Coordinates of C-alpha atoms in Angstrom, one line a residue:
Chain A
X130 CA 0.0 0.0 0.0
X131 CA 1.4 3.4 -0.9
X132 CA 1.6 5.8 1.9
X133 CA -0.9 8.9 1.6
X134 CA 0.9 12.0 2.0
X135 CA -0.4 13.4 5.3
X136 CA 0.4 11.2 8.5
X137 CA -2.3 8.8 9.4
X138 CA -2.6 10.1 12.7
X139 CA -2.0 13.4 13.7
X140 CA -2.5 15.1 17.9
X141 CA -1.7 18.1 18.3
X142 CA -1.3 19.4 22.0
X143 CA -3.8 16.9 23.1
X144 CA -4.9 17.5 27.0
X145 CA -7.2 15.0 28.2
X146 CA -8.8 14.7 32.1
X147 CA -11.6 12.3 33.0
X148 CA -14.6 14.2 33.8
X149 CA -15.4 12.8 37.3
X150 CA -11.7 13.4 38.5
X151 CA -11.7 17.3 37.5
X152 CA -9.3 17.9 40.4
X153 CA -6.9 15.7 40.1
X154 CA -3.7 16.7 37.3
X155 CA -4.8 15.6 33.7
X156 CA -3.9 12.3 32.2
X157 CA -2.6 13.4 29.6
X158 CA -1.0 16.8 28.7
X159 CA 0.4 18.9 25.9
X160 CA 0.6 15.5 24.1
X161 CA 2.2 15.8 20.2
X162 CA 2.2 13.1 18.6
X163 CA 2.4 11.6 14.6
X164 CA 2.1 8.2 13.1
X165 CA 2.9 7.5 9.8
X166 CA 1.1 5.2 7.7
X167 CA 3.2 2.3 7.7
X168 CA 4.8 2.7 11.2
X169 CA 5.2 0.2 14.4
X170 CA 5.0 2.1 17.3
X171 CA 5.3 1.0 21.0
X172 CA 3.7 2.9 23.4
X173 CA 5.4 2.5 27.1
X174 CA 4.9 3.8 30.1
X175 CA 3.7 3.3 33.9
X176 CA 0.2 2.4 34.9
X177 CA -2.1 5.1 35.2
X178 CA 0.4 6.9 33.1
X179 CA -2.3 7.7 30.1
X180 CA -1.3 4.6 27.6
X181 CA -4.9 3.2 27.1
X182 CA -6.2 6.7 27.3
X183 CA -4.1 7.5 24.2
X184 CA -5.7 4.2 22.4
X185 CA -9.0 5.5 23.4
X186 CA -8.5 8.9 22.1
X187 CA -7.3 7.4 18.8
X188 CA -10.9 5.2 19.0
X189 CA -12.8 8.0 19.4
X190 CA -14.1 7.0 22.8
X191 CA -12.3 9.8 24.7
X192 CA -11.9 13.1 23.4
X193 CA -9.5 15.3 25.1
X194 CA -10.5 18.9 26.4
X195 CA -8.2 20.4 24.5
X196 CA -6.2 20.0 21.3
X197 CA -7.0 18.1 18.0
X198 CA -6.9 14.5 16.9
X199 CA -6.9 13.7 13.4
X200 CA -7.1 10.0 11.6
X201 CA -7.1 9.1 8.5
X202 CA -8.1 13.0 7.7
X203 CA -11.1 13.0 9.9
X204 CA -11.8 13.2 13.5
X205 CA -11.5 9.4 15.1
X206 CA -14.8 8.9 15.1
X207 CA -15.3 8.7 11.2
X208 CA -12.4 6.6 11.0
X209 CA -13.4 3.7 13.4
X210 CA -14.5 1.6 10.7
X211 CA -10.8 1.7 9.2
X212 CA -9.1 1.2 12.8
X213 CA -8.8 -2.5 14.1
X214 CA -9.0 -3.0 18.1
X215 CA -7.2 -5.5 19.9
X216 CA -8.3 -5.4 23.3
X217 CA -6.9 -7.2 25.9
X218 CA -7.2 -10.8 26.0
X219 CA -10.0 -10.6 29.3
X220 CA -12.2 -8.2 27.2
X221 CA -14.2 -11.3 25.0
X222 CA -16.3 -13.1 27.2
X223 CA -14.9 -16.5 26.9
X224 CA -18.2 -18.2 28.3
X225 CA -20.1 -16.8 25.5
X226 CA -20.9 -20.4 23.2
X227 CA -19.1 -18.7 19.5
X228 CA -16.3 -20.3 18.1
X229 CA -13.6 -18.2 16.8
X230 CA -15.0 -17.4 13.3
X231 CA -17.8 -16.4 15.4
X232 CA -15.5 -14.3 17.0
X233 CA -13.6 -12.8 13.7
X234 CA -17.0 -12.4 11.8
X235 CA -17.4 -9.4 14.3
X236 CA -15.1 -7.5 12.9
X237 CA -17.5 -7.1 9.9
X238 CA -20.3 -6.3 11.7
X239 CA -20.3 -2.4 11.0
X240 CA -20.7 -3.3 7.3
X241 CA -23.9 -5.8 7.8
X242 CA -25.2 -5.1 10.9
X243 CA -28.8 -6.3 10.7
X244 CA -29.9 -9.7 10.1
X245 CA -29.1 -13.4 10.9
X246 CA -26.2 -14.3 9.3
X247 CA -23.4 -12.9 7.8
X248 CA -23.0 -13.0 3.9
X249 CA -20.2 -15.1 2.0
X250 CA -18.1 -12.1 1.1
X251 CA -17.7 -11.2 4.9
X252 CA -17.4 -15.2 5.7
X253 CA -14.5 -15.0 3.0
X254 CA -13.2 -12.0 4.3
X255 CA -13.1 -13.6 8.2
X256 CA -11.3 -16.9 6.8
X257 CA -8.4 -14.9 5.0
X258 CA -7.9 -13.2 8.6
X259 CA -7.7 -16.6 10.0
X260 CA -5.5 -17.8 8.0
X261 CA -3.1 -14.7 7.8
X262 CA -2.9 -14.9 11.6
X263 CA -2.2 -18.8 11.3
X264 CA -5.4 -19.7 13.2
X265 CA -7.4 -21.1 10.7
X266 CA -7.1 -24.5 12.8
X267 CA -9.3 -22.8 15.6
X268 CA -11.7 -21.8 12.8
X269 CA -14.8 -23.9 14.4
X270 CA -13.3 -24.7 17.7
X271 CA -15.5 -23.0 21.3
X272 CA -13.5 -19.8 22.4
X273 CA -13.8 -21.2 26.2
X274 CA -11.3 -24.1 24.0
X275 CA -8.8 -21.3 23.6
X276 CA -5.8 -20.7 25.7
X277 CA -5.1 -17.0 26.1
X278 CA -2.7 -16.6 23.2
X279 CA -5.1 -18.2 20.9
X280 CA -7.7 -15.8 21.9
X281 CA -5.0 -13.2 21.4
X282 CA -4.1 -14.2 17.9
X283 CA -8.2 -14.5 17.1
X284 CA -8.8 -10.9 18.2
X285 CA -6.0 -9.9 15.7
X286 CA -7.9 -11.6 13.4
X287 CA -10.7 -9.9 13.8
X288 CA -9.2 -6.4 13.7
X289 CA -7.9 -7.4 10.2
X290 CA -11.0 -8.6 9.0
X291 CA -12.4 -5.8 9.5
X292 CA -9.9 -4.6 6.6
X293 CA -8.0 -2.4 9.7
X294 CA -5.2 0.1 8.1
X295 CA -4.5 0.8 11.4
X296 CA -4.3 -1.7 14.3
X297 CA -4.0 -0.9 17.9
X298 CA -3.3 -3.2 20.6
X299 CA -3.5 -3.2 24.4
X300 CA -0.9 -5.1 26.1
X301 CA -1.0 -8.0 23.9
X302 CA 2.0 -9.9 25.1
X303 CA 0.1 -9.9 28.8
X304 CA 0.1 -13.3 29.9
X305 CA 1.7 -14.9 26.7
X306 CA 4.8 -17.1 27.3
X307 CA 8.6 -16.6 25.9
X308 CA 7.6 -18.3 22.8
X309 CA 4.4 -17.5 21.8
X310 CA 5.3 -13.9 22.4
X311 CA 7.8 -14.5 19.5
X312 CA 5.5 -15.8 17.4
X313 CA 3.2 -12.7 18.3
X314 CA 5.6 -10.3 17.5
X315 CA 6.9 -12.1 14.1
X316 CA 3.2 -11.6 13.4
X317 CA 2.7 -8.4 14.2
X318 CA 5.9 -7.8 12.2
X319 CA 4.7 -9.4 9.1
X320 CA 1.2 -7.5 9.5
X321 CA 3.0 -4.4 9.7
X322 CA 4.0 -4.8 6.1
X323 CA -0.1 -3.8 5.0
X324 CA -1.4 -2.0 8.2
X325 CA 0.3 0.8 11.1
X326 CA 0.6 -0.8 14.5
X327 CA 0.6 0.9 17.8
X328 CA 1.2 -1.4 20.5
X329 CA 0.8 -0.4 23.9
X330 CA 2.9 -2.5 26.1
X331 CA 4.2 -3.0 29.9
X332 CA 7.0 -5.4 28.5
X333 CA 10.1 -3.0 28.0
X334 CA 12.1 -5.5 26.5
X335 CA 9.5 -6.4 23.9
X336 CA 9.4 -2.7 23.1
X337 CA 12.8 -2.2 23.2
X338 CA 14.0 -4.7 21.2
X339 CA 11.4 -5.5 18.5
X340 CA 9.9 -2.1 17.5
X341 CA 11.2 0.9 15.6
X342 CA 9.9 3.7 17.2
X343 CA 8.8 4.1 21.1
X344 CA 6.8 6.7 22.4
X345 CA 7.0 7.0 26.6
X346 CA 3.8 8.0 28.5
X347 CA 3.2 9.1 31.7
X348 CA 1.3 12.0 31.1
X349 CA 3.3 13.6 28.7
X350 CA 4.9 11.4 25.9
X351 CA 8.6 11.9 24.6
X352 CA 10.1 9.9 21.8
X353 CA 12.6 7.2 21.6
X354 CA 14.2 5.3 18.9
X355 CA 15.5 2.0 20.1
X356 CA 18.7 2.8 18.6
X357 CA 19.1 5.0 21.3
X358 CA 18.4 3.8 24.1
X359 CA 18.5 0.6 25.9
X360 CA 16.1 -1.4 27.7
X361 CA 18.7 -0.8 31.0
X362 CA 18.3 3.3 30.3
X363 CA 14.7 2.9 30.0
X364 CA 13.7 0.6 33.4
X365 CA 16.9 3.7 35.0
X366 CA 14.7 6.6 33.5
X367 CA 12.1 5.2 34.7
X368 CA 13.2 4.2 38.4
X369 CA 13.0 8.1 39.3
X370 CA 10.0 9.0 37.5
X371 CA 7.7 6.0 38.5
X372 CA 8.7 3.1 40.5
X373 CA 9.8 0.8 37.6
X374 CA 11.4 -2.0 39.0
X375 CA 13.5 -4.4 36.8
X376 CA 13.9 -8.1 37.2
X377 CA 17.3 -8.5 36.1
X378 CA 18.2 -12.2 37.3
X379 CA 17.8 -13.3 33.9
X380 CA 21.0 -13.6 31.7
X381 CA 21.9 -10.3 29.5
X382 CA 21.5 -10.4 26.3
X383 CA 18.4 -12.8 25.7
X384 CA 16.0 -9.4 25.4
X385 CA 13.7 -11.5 27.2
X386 CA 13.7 -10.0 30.7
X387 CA 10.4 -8.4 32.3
X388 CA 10.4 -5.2 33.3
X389 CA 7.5 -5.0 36.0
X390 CA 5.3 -2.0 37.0
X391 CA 4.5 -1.3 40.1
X392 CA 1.2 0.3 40.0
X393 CA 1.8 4.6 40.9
Chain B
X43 CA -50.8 -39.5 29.1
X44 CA -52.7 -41.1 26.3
X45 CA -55.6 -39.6 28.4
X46 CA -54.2 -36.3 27.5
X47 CA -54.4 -36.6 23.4
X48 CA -57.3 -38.6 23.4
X49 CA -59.3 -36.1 25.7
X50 CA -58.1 -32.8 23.1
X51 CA -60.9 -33.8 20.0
X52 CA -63.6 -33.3 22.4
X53 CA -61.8 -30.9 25.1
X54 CA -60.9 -27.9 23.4
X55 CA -58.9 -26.5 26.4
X56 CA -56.7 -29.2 26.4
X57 CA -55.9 -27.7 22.3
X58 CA -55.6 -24.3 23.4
X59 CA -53.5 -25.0 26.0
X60 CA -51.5 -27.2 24.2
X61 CA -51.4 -24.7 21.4
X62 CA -50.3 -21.9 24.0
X63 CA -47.2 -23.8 25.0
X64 CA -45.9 -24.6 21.6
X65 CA -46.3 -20.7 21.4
X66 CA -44.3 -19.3 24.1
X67 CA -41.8 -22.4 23.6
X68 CA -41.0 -20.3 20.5
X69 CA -40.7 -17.4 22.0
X70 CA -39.0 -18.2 25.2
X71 CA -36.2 -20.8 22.7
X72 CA -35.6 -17.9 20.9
X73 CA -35.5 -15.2 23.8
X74 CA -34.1 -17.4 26.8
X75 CA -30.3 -18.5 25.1
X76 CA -29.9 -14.9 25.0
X77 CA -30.6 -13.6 28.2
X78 CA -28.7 -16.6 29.3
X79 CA -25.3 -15.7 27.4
X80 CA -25.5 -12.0 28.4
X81 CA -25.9 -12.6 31.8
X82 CA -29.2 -10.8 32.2
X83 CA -31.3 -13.9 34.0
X84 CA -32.2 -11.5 37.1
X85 CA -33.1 -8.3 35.1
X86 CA -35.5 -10.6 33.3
X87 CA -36.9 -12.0 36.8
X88 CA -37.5 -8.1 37.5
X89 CA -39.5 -7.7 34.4
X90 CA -41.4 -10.6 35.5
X91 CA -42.3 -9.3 39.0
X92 CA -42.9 -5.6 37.9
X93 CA -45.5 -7.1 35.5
X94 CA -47.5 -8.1 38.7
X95 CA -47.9 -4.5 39.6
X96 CA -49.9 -4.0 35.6
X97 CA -51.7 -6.9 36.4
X98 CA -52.5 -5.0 39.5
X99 CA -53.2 -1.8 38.3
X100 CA -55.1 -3.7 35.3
X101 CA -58.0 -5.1 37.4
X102 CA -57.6 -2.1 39.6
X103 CA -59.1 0.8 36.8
X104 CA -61.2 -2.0 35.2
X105 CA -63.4 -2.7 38.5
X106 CA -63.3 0.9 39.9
X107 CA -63.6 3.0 36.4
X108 CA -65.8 0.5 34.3
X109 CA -66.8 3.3 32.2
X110 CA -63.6 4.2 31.1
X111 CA -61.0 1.2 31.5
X112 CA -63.7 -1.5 31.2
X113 CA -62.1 -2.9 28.4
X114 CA -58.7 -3.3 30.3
X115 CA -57.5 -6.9 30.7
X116 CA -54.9 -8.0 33.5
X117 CA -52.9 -9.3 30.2
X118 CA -52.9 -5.7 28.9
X119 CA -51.4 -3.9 32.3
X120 CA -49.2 -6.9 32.0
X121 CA -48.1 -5.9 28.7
X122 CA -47.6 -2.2 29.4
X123 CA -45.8 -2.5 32.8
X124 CA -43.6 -5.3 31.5
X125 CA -42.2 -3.2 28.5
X126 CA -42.0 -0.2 30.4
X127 CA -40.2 -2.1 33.1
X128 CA -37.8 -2.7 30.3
X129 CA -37.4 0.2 28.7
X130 CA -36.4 1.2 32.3
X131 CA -34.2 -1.1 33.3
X132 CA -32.2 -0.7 30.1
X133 CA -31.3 2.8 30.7
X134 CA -30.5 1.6 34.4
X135 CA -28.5 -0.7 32.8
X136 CA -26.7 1.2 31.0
X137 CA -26.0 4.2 33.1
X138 CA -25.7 2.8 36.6
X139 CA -22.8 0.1 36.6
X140 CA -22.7 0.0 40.6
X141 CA -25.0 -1.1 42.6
X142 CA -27.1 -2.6 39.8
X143 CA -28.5 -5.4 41.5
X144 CA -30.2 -3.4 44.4
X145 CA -31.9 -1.3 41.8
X146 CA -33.1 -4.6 40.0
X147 CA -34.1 -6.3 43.2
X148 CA -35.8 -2.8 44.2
X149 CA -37.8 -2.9 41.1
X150 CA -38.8 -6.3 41.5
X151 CA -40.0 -6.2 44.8
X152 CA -42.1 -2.9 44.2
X153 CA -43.4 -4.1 40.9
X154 CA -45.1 -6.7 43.2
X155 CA -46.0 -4.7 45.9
X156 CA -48.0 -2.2 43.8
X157 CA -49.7 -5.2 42.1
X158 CA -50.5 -6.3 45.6
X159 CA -51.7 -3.4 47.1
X160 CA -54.0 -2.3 44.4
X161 CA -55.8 -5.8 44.3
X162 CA -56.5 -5.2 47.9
X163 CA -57.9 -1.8 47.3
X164 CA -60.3 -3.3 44.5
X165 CA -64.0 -4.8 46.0
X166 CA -64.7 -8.2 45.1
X167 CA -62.4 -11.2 45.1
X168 CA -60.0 -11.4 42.4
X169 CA -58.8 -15.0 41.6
X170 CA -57.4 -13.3 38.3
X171 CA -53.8 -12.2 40.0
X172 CA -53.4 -15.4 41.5
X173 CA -53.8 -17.2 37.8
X174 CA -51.3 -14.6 36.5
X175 CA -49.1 -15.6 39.5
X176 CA -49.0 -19.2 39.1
X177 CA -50.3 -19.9 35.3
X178 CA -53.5 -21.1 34.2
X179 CA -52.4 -23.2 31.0
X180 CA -56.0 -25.4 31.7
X181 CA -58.0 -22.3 30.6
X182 CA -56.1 -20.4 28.1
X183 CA -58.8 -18.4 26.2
X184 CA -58.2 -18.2 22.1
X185 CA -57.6 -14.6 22.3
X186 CA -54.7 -15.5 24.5
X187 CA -53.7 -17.9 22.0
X188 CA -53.4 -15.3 18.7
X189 CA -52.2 -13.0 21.2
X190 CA -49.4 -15.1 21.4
X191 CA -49.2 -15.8 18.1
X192 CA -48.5 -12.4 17.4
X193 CA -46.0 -11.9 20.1
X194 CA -44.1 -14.3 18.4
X195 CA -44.2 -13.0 15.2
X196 CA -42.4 -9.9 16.3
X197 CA -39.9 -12.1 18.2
X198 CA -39.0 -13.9 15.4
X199 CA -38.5 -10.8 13.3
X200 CA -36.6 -8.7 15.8
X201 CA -34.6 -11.9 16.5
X202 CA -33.6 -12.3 13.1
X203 CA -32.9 -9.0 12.3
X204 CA -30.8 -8.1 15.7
X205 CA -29.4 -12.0 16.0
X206 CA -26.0 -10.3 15.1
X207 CA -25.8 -7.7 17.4
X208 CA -27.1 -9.2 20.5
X209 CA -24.2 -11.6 19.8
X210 CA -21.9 -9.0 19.8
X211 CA -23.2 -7.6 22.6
X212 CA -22.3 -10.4 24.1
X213 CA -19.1 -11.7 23.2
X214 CA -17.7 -8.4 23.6
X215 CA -19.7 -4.5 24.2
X216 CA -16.9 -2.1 23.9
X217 CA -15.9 -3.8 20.1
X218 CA -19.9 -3.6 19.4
X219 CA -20.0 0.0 19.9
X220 CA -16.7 0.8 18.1
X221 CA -18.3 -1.0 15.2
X222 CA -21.0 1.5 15.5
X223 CA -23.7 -0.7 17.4
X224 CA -25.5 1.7 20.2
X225 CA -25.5 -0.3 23.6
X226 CA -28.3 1.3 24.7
X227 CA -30.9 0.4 22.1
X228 CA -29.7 -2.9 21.3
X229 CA -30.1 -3.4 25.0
X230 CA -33.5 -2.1 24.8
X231 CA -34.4 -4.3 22.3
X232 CA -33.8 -7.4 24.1
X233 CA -35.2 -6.4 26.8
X234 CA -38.2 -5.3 25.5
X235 CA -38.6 -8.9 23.5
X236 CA -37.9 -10.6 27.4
X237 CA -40.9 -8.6 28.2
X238 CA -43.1 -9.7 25.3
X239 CA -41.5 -13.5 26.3
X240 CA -42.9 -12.9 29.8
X241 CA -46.1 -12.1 28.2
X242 CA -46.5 -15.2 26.2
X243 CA -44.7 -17.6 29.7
X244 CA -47.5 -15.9 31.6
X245 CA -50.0 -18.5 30.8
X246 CA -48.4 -21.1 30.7
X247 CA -46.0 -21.2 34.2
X248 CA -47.2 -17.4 35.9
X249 CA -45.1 -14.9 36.3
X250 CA -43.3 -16.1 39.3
X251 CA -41.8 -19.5 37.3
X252 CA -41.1 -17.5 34.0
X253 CA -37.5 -16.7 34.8
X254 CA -37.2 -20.9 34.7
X255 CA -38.1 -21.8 31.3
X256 CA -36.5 -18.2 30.5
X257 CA -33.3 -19.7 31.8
X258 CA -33.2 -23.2 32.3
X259 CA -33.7 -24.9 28.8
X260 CA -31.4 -22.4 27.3
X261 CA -29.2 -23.3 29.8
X262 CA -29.5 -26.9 29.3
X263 CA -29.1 -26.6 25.7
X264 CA -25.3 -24.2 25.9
X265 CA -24.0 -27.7 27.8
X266 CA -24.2 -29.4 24.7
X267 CA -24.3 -26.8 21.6
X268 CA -21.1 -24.7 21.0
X269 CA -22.9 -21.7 19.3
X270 CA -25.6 -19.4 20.2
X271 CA -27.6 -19.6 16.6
X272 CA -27.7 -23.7 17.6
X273 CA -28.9 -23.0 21.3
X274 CA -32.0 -21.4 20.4
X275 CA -32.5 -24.0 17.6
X276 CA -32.4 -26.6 20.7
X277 CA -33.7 -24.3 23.1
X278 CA -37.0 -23.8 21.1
X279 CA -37.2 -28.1 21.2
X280 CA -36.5 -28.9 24.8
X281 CA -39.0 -25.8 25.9
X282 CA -41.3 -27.9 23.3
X283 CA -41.1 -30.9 25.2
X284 CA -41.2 -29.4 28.0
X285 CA -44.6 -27.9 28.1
X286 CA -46.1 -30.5 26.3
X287 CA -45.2 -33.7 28.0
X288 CA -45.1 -33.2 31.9
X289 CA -48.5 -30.8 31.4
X290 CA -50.0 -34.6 29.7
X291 CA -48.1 -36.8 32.0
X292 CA -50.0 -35.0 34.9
X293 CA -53.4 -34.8 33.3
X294 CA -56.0 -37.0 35.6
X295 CA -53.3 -36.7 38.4
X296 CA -54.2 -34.0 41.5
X297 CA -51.0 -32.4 40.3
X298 CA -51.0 -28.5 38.8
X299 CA -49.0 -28.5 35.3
X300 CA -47.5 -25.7 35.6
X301 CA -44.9 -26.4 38.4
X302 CA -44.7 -29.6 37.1
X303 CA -43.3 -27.6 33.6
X304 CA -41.3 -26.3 35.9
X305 CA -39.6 -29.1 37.9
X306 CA -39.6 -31.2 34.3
X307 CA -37.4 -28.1 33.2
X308 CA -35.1 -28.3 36.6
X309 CA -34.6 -32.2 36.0
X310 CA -33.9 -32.1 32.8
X311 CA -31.1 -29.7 33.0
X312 CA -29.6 -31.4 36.4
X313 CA -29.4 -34.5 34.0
X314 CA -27.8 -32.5 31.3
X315 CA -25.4 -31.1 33.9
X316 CA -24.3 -33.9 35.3
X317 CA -24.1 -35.7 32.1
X318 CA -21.4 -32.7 31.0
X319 CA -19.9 -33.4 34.4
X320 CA -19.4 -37.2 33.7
X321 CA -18.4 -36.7 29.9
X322 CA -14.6 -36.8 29.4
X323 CA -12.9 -34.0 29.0
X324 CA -11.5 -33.0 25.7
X325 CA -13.9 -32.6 22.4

């Protein structure tokens, strides 16, 4: 896909409070940030800092007192349709008797939403997804016969069937083992190649090591290329600002280690 | 049992409320595996109970106003209090997260308590409420019988129109609404066809044992079917069965049929739970 000329998500000086909490210190403030179309960008930062916030003001569900938000050209609300979700993993109710096509065939619901059934083209549409995200053996199996990473990798499924150019997803690699989150990330890579990504994440290894471009929240965001900083300066800038504390018994080197946040 | 069939050509109670069952089995198979899979069991019992206080209110302005609410039927205040009840609980539901079951037990409880108080304010002895309570699938009247009909006409519509967004709603709200579903009326909607179920269940178990063949054949059916468009395809069977066969298998006997639909529907899906239970694990 040729990138379009203007960024595919612009915010400009976004402030951003929840309503009900008017006196406590915003979430987010004097927040500038770009993504251009093609981009992988990791999104770090402590909890409470403002990462989901900044997914939900790309969604549309939040929008910040002050400041503009552009997607795709429009404000974030016109561009849902275009914008795949990735929640995490606990957001599908895994008691709810669908199977995973079930599941993916949701992602087309904007485009058909009355009737019983969904029609062929949106059927096809749902089986490509499967089987670009390598789970077209869960295609008919129960989601309560899932384990958490197949869930995962069927939620990315349905954010690209929903024909996504831009994906966003909240702390996928929550939960997943060593080796699966490999395989997450290989796909995510491979994804990348047709859609943006913005990946929120606690894991500053993952970020650190697999992703191009990192942007660090905690209530204002600053910038990072990986290049230039390492996981070590990160979990150090960090230890003043927020109480990140770094497991570091694991042997250097591996870019496996778990950087853990303790809640502000 | 064979009592039962033979007794219908020359009995035409026994047709009607035979006919009624089938009726509502449609409705509730269709309504029940939803209200099942979303969780919303008790906010159905609620619309149950708060169509007590329209019964209520019903014979209430029908005895003391003949002129003017003569017409009024204990199935119409029913009707109206029931979808109103609804309508109401749905934007409970969706603006009040906390504290969500006192407001639903609250409504139940008054829904009843108006419906009790205002029969005790109207002269004369009313069996009516207590056949609204309990069921009264012996004498269900033909008018009863297209009323259901009808009721399950629009069930069936709605159903197949909104099939994929109460499934959404289900499997996951916050995706529903970014794919530009509104929570608020979908909700409505299903709550408002668990109020026209409640309608049709009304005479065939009362209102009090609606919420069991609301819940429990639906319930019995997920243990076996993996997906919600199969459920209510079972659903709408077992709640068949189930309102035909135990009401025949007690006709002669000095046993009502309506709580024995009900303890037939409690049996059969102890059976079906412990038959999961037993089954190996691993499909």
């Amino acid at each position: 896909m040729a990138p379009p000329p203007t960024p595919l998500a612009k915010l400009e000086n976004i402030t951003f409070w929840y309503e009900d909490a008017s006196s406590a210190p915003p979430v987010l403030e004097n927040v500038d940030l770009t993504i251009e179309a093609g981009e992988f960008l990791g999104i770090i930062g402590p909890n409470g800092g403002g990462k989901t916030t900044l997914l939900r003001i790309l969604l549309g569900q939040c929008t910040p007192q002050r400041g503009t938000v552009q997607v795709m050209g429009a404000r974030p609300e016109k561009a849902r349709a275009r914008i795949g979700y990735v929640p995490q993993v606990g957001a599908v109710d895994p008691s709810v008797p669908a199977t995973a096509f079930d599941v993916v065939l949701m992602g087309r619901l904007s485009r058909t939403p009355w009737g019983f059934r969904y029609g062929s083209e949106h059927k096809d549409a749902a089986h490509e997804a499967l089987r670009l995200t390598g789970t077209e053996s869960y295609t008919h199996r129960p989601i309560s016969s899932l384990s958490g990473g197949q869930r995962q990798r069927v939620l990315i499924a349905r954010a690209l069937a929903a024909d996504a150019r831009l994906l966003l997803l909240d702390e996928p690699t929550t939960g997943v083992d060593l080796s699966r989150k490999r395989d997450l990330l290989d796909l995510l890579h491979r994804l990348n190649e047709r859609m943006t990504i913005v990946m929120v994440s606690h894991d500053v290894h993952v970020v650190c090591h697999h992703l191009r471009r990192i942007a660090l929240v905690n209530r204002t965001l600053s910038l990072y290329s990986p290049g230039a900083i390492t996981p070590e300066d990160f979990v150090k800038t960090f230890l003043g600002v927020c109480n990140f504390h770094a497991d570091t018994a694991g042997p250097a080197g591996l870019g496996v280690r778990e950087a853990g946040v303790a809640a502000e | 049992m064979i009592d039962f069939f033979r007794d219908m050509s020359s009995n035409p109670f026994l047709l009607t409320g035979l006919l009624a069952g089938l009726l509502a089995s449609v409705a509730c198979g269709i309504v029940g595996p939803y209200v099942v899979t979303r969780r919303i069991v008790f906010l159905a019992a609620a619309i149950a109970h708060m169509a007590v206080g329209g019964v209520g209110a019903a014979i209430f302005a029908a005895t003391m106003f003949p002129g003017t609410f003569g017409w009024l039927a204990p199935i119409h205040g029913a009707a109206i209090s029931s979808v109103a009840g609804a309508v109401l609980l749905s934007i409970v539901h969706h603006r009040v997260r906390e504290q969500l079951d006192t407001l639903i037990g609250a409504l139940w409880a008054i829904g009843m308590a108006i419906g009790i108080v205002l029969i005790k304010f109207t002269p004369g002895y009313h069996t009516e409420l207590m056949s609204y309570l309990f069921g009264n699938i012996v004498f269900v009247s033909p008018g009863d019988v297209w009323l259901m009909a009808g009721i399950d006409l629009v069930i069936v519509v709605v159903a197949l129109l909104y099939h994929k967004r109460f499934l959404a709603l289900c499997l996951d709200a916050e995706q529903a609404q970014l794919q530009g579903i509104g929570l608020l009326s979908t909700n409505m909607v299903l709550l408002v066809l668990v109020a026209l179920t409640v309608i049709c269940l009304t005479q065939v178990v009362g209102l009090i044992l609606v919420i069991a063949l609301l819940s429990l054949p639906a319930a019995t059916a997920s243990r076996f079917v993996p997906r919600l468009a199969g459920i209510i395809w079972v659903s709408i069977a077992l709640n068949a069965f189930l309102t035909v066969i135990p009401r025949a298998a007690v006709y002669g006997l000095p046993v009502s049929p309506e709580p024995a639909i009900v303890i037939a529907a409690a049996a059969v899906y102890v059976l079906a739970t412990v038959a999961r239970f037993l089954r190996p694990r691993g499909r």
